[in-house]
CSV table of C-alpha atoms in Angstrom, one decimal:
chain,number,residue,atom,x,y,z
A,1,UNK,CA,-47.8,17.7,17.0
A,2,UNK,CA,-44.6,18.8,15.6
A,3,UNK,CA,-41.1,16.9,16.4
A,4,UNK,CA,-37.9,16.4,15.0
A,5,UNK,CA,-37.8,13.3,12.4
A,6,UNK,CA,-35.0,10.4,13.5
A,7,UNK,CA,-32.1,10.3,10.5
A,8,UNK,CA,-33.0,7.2,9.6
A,9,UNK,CA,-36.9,7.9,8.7
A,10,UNK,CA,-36.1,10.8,6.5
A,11,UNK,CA,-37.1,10.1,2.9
A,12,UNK,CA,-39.4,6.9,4.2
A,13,UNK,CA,-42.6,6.6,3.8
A,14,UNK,CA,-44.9,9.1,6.0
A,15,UNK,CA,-47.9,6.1,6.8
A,16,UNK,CA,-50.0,9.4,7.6
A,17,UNK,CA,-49.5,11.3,4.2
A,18,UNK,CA,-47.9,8.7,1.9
A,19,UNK,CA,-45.0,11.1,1.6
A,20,UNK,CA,-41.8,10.8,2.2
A,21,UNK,CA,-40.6,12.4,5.9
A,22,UNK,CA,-38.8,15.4,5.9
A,23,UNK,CA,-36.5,17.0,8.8
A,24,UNK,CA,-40.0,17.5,10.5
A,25,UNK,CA,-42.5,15.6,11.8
A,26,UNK,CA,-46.2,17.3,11.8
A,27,UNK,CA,-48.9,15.2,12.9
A,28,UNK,CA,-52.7,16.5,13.4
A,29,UNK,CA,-54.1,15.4,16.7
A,30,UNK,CA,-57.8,16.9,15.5
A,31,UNK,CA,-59.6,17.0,18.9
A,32,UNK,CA,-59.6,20.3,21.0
A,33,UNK,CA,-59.4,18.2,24.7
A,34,UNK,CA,-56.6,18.4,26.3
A,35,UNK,CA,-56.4,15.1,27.7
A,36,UNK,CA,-57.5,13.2,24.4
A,37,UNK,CA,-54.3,15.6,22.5
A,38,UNK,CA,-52.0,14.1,25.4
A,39,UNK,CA,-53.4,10.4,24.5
A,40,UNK,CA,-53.3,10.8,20.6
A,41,UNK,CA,-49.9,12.1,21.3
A,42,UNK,CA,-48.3,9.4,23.2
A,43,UNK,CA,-50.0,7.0,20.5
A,44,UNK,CA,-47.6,8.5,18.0
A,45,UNK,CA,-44.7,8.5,19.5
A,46,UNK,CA,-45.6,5.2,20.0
A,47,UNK,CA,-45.8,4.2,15.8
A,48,UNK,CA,-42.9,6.7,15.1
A,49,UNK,CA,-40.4,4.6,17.2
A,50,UNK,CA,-42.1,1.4,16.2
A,51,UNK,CA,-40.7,2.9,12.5
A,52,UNK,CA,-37.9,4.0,13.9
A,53,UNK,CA,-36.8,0.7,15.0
A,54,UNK,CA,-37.9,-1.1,12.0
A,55,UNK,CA,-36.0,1.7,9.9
A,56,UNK,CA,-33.0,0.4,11.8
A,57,UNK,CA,-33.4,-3.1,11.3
A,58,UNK,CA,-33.6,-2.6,7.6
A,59,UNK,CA,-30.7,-0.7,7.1
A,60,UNK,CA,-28.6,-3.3,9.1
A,61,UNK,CA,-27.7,-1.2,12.2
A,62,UNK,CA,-27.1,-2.4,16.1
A,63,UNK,CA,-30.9,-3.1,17.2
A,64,UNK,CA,-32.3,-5.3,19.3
A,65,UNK,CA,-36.1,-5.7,18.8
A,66,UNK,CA,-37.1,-2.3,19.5
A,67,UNK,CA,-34.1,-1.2,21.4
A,68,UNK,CA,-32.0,1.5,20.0
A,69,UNK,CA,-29.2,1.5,18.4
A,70,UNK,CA,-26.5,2.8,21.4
A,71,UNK,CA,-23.2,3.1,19.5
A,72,UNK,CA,-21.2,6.0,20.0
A,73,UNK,CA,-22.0,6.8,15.9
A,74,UNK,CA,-25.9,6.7,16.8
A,75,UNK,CA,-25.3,8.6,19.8
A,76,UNK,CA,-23.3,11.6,17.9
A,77,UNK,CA,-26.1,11.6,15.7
A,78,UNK,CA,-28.9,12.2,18.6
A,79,UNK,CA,-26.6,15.1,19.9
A,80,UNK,CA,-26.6,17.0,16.4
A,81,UNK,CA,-30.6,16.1,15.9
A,82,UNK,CA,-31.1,18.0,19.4
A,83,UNK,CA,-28.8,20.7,18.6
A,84,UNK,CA,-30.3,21.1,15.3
A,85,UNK,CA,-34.1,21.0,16.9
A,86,UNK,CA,-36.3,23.7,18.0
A,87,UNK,CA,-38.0,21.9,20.3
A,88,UNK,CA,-35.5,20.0,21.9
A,89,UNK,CA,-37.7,18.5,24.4
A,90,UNK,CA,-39.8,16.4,22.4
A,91,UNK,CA,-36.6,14.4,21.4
A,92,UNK,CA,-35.5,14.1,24.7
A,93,UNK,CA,-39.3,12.7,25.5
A,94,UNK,CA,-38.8,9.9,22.7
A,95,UNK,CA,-34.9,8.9,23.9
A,96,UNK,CA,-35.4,9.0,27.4
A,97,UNK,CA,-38.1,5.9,26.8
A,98,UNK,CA,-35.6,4.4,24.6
A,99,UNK,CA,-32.8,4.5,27.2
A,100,UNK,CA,-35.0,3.4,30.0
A,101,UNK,CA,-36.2,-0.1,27.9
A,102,UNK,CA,-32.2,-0.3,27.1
A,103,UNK,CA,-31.8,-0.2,31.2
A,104,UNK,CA,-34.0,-2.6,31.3
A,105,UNK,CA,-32.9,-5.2,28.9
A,106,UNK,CA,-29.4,-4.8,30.9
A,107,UNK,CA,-27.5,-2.2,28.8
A,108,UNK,CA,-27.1,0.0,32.0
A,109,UNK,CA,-23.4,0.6,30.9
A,110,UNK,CA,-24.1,1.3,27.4
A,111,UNK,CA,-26.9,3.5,28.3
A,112,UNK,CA,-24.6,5.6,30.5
A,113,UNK,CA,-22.1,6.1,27.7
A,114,UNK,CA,-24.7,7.2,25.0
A,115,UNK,CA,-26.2,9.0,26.9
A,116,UNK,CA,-23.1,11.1,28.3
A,117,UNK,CA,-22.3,11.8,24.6
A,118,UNK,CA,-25.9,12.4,23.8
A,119,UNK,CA,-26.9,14.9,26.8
A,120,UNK,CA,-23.5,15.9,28.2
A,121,UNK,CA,-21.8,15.9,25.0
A,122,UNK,CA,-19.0,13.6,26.1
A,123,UNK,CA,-16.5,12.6,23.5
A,124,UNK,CA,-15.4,9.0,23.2
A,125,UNK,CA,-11.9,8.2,23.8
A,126,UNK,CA,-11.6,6.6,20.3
A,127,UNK,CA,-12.9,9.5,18.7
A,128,UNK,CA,-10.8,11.8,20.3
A,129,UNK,CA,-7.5,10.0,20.2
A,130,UNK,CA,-8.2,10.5,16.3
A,131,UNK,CA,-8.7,14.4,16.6
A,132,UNK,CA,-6.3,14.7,18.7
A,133,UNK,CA,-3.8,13.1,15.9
A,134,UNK,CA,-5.2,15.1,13.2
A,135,UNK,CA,-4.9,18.8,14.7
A,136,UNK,CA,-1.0,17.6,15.8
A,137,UNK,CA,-0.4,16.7,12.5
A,138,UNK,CA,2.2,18.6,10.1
A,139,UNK,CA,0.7,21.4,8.8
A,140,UNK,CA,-1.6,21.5,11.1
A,141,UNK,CA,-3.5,25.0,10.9
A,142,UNK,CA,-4.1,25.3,14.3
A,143,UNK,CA,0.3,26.3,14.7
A,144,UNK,CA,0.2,23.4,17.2
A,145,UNK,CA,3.9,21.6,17.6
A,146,UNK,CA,3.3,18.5,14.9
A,147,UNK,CA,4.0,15.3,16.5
A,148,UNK,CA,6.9,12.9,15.1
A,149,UNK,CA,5.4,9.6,13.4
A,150,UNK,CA,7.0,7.5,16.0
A,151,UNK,CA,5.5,10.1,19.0
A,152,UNK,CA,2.0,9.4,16.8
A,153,UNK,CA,2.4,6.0,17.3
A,154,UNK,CA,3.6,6.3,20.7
A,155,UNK,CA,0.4,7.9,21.5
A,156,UNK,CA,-1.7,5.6,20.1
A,157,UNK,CA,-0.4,2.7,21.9
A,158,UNK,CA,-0.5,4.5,25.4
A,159,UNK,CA,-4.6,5.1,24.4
A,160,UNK,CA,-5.0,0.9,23.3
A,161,UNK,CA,-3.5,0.4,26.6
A,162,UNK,CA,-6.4,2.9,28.8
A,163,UNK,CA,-8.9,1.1,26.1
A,164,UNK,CA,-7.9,-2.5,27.8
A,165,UNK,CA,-7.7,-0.8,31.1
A,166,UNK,CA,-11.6,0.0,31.1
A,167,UNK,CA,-12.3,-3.6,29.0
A,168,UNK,CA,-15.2,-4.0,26.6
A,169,UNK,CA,-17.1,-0.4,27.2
A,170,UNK,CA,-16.4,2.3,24.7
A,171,UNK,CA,-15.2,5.1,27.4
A,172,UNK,CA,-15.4,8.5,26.9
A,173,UNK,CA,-13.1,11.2,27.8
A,174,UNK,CA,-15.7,11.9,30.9
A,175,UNK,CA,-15.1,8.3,32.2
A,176,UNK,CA,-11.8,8.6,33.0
A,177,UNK,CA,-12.0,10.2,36.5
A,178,UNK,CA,-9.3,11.3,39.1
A,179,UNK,CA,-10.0,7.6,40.3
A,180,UNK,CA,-9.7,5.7,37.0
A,181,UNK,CA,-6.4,7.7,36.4
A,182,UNK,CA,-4.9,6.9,39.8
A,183,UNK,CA,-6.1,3.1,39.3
A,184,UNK,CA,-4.4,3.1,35.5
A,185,UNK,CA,-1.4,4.4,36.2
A,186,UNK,CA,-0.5,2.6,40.1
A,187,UNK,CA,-2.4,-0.5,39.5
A,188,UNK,CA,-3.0,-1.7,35.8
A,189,UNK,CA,0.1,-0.5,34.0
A,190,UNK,CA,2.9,-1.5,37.2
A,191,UNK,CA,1.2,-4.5,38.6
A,192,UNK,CA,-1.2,-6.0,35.6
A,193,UNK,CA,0.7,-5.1,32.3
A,194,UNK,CA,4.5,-5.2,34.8
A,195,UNK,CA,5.6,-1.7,32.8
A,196,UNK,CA,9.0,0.0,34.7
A,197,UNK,CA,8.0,3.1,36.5
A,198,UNK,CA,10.4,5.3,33.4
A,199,UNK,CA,7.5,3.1,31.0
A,200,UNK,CA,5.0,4.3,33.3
A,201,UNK,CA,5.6,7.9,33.3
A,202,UNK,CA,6.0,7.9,29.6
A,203,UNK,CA,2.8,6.9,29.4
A,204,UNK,CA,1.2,9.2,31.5
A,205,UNK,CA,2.8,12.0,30.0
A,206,UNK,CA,1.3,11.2,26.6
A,207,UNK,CA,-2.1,11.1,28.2
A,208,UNK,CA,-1.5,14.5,30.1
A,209,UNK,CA,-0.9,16.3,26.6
A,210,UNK,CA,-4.0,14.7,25.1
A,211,UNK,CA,-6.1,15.8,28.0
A,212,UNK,CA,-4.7,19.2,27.9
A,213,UNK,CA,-5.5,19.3,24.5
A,214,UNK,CA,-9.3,18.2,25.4
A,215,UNK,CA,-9.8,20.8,28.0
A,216,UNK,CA,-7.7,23.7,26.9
A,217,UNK,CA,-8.1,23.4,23.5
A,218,UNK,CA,-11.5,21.5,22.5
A,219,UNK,CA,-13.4,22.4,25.6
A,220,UNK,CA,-14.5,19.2,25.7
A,221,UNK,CA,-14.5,19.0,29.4
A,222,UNK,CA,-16.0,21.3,31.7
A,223,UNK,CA,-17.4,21.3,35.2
A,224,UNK,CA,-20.9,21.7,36.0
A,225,UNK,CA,-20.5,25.7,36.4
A,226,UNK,CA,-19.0,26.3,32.9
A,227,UNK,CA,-15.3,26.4,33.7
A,228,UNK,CA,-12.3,23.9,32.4
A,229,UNK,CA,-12.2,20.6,34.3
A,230,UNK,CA,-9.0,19.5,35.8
A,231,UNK,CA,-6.6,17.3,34.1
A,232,UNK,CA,-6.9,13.6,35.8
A,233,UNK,CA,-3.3,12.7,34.6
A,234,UNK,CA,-1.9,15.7,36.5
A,235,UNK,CA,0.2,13.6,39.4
A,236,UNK,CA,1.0,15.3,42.8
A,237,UNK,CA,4.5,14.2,44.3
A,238,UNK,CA,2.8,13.1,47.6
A,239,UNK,CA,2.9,9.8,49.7
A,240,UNK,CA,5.8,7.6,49.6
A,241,UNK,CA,9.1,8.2,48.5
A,242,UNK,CA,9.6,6.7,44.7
A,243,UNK,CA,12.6,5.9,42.2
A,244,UNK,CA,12.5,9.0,39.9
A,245,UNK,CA,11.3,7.8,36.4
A,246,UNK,CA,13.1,10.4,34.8
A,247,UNK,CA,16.4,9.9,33.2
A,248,UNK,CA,19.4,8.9,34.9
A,249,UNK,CA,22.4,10.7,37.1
A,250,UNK,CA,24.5,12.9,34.4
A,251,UNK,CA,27.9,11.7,34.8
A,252,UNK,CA,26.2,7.9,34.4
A,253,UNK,CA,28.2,6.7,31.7
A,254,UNK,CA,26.6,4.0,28.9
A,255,UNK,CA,28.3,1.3,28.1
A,256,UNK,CA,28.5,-0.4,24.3
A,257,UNK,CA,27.6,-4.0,24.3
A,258,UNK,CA,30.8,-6.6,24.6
A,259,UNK,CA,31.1,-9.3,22.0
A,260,UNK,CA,29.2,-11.7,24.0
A,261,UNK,CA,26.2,-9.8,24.5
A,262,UNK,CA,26.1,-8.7,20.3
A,263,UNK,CA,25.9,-12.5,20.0
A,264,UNK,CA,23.5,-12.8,22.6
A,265,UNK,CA,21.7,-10.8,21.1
A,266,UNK,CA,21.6,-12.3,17.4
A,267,UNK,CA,21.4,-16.0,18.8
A,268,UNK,CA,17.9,-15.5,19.0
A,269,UNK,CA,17.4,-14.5,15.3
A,270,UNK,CA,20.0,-16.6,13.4
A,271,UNK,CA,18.6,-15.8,10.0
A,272,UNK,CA,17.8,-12.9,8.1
A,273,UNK,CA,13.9,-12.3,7.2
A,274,UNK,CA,12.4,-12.1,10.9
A,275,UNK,CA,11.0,-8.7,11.7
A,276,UNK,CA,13.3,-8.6,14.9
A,277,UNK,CA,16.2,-9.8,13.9
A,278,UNK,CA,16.8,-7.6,10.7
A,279,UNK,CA,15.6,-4.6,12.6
A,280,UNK,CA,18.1,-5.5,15.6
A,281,UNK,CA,20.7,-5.8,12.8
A,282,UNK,CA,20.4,-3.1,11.2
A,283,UNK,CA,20.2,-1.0,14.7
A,284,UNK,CA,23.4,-2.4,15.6
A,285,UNK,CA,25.4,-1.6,12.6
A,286,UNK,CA,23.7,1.7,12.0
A,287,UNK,CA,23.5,3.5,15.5
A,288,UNK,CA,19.9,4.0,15.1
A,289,UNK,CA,16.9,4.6,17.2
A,290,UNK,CA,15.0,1.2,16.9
A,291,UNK,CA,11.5,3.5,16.2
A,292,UNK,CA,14.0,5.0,13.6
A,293,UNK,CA,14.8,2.1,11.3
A,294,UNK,CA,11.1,0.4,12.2
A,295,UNK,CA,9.6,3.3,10.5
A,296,UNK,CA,11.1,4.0,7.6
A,297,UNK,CA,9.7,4.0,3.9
A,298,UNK,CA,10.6,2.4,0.7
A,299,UNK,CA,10.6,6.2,-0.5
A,300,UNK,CA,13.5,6.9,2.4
A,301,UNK,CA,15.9,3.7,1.4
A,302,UNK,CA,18.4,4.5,-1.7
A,303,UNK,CA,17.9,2.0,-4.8
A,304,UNK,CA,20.1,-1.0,-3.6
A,305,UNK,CA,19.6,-0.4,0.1
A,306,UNK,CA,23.4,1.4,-0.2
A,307,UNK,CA,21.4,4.0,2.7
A,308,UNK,CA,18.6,5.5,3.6
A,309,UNK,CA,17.1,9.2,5.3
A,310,UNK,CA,16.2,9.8,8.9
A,311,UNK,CA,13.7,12.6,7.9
A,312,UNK,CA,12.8,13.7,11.9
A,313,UNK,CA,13.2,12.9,15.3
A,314,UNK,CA,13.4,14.5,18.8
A,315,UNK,CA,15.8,17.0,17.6
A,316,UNK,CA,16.9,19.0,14.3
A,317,UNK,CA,20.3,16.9,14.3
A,318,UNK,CA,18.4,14.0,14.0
A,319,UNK,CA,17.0,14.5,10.5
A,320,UNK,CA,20.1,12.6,8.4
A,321,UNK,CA,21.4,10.4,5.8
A,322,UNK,CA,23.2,6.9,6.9
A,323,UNK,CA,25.6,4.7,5.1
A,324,UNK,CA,25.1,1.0,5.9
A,325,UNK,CA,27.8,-1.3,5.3
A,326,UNK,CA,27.7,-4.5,2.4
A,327,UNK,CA,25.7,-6.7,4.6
A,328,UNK,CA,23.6,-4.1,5.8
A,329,UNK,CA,23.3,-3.0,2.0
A,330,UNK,CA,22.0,-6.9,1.2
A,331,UNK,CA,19.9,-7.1,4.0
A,332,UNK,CA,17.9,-4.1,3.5
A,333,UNK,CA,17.4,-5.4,-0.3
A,334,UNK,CA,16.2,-8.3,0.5
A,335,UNK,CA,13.8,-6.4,2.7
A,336,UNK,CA,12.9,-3.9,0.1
A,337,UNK,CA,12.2,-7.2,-2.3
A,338,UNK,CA,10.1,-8.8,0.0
A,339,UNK,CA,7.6,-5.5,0.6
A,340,UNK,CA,7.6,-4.4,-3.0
A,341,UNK,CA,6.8,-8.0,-3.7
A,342,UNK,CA,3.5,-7.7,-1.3
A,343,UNK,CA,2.8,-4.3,-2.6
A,344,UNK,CA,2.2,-6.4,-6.3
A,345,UNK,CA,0.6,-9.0,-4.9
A,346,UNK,CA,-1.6,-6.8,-3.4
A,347,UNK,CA,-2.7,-5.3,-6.4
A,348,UNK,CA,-3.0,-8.1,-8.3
A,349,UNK,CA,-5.3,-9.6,-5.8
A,350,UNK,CA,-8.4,-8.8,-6.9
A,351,UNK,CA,-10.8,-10.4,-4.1
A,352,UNK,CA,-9.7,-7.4,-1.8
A,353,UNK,CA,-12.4,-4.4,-1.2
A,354,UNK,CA,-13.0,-1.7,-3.9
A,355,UNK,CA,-10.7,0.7,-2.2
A,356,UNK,CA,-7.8,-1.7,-3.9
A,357,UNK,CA,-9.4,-1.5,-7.0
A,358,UNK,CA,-8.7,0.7,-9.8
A,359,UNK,CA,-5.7,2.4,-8.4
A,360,UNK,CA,-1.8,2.3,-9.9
A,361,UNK,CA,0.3,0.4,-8.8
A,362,UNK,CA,3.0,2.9,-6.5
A,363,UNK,CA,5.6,0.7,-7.0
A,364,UNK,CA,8.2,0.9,-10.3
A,365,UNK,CA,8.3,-3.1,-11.8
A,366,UNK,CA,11.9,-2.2,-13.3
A,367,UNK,CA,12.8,-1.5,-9.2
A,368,UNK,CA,10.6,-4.3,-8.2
A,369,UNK,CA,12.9,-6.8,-10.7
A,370,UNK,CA,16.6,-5.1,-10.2
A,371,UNK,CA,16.0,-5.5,-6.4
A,372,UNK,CA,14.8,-8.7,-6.8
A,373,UNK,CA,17.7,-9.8,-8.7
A,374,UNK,CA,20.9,-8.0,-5.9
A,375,UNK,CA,18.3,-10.1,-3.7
A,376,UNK,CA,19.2,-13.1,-5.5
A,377,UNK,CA,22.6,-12.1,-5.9
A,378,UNK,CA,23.0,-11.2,-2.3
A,379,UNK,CA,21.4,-14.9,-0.9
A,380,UNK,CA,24.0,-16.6,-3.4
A,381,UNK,CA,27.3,-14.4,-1.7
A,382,UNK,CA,25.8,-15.0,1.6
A,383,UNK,CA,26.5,-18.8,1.5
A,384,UNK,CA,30.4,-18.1,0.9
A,385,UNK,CA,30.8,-15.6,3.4
């Protein structure tokens, strides 16, 4: 009897040898009957899962009494021991007992997931967001277009919102059907979340890219004859007549905001050190793309907050220095105190996880105290302007 070993008994104990298991299993049946070999057999599979499962308990992993672990993690896991095996058929004889007592215990749905990513090597949506990110990085070597930051995070907020959409499952790219698309995008993200149809499309055009990117790409997701799948976020301009989300009529002019509306606007963040309010600010005074200022870097803001760099954006034009104006140039040091400030208290904190640990500090202390002090400065002008 010869199968695949599970990860998590290699370098145990072998009962049967006192050694430790190795990649293989090889187990002696000693009998020459055929139906005695099938009995001895299904006896070990037995005592190997009964290890299995008390391999997993030890090591702190999901498991339920003998039920196996069915996180997406375990699951990859499965799919490279099978690729890996010569014999993949006596590990699909061991899981396929697993995942029925799993059924049974009433983790139909969780079942269904692992074992899409185990048998039909489906990719969870998590997992794929995060590839997805990585190959449209800068640099990427792959020569694809590298997303902005603010696109990346755009991105990432369109996936949370299909995550809530399916609820506490861990979908995989292969859940989200023709069905589940058309559900998403006319019924959850319109009529649940209240999103504008422009909002809408927006969203659905970031999920079309990362779906072409899955199929064209990864060949992730194929039909059952070999060939590319068809993208679920593709919409067809059918049915009834809709406001076009796209941009508006051409000669539509825009409008600055009137006096009233700037104070409007700051009556609802009177004081400076709100998130908001300085962001809203500084937008105003500066011209700025709100995703512009919300993202920038201590590394991007001149000492003294006199400017700071737009590094990218949608277009080559975008990528520019800007002034700010003395109250802008206060403001921004007082924000530039406040988050150097909780970059030393971080590192002096030294209840947080070893990844803190041991590292220099990446701010400069004689920066840390001179913005401190125009901070100072800056609160003490403030009350005679």
């Amino acid at each position: 009897m010869r199968l695949i070993a599970p990860e998590v008994l290699v370098g145990t104990e072998n009962p049967w040898t006192g050694k430790p298991f190795g990649r293989e299993i090889k187990l002696g049946l000693n009998t020459r009957s055929h139906a005695e070999a099938v009995r001895l057999r299904d006896i070990r599979l037995g005592q190997i899962r009964q290890l299995e499962a008390e391999a997993l308990a030890a090591r702190g992993r999901k498991s339920v009494g003998r039920i196996i672990d069915l996180s997406p993690e375990s699951a990859a896991e499965w799919r490279q021991i099978r690729e890996e095996a010569q014999d993949p058929d006596s590990i699909d004889h061991v899981l396929t007992d697993e995942l029925e007592r799993a059924d049974k215990a009433g983790l139909g749905q969780e079942v269904q997931t692992f074992a899409g990513i185990v048998f039909r090597g489906a990719v969870p949506l998590r997992q794929a967001l995060e590839e997805y990110l990585h190959d449209r990085r800068e640099g990427n070597p792959q020569g694809f277009d590298a997303l902005s930051t603010t696109t990346a995070l755009d991105v990432r907020a369109t996936v949370n919102h299909l995550l809530r959409f399916f609820g506490d499952t861990e979908p995989t790219l292969n859940d989200v059907t023709r069905e589940k698309a058309f559900e998403f995008r006319a019924q959850y993200l319109p009529v649940q979340r209240g999103l504008k149809p422009q909002t809408v499309a927006k969203h659905v055009t970031f999920l079309r890219g990362l779906w072409k990117w899955a199929i064209a790409d990864k060949r992730y997701l194929k039909t059952k004859n070999g060939r590319p799948a068809r993208n679920p976020w593709i919409v067809e301009e059918i049915g009834t007549p809709r406001k076009r989300a796209g941009r508006g009529k051409a000669d539509k002019k825009r409008e600055a905001f009137t006096p009233e509306q700037v104070d409007k606007l700051l009556g609802g963040f009177s004081k400076w050190g709100s998130r908001q309010g300085d962001l809203m600010r500084l937008v105003l005074v500066t011209g700025c793309r709100v995703d512009e200022v919300g993202s920038l870097l201590l590394d991007d803001v001149a000492e003294g907050g006199s400017s700071f760099i737009i590094r990218q954006g949608k277009t080559e034009n975008a990528a520019r220095t800007v002034p700010l104006v003395e109250n802008a140039q206060r403001l921004l040091a007082e924000r530039m105190a406040s988050s150097l400030q909780a970059q030393q208290q971080l590192e002096a904190n030294k209840s947080k996880p070893d990844k803190y640990r041991g590292k220099k500090p990446s701010y400069n202390r004689e920066a840390l105290e001179r913005v401190q002090t125009m901070a100072a400065e800056s609160r003490v002008k403030a009350q005679y302007d």
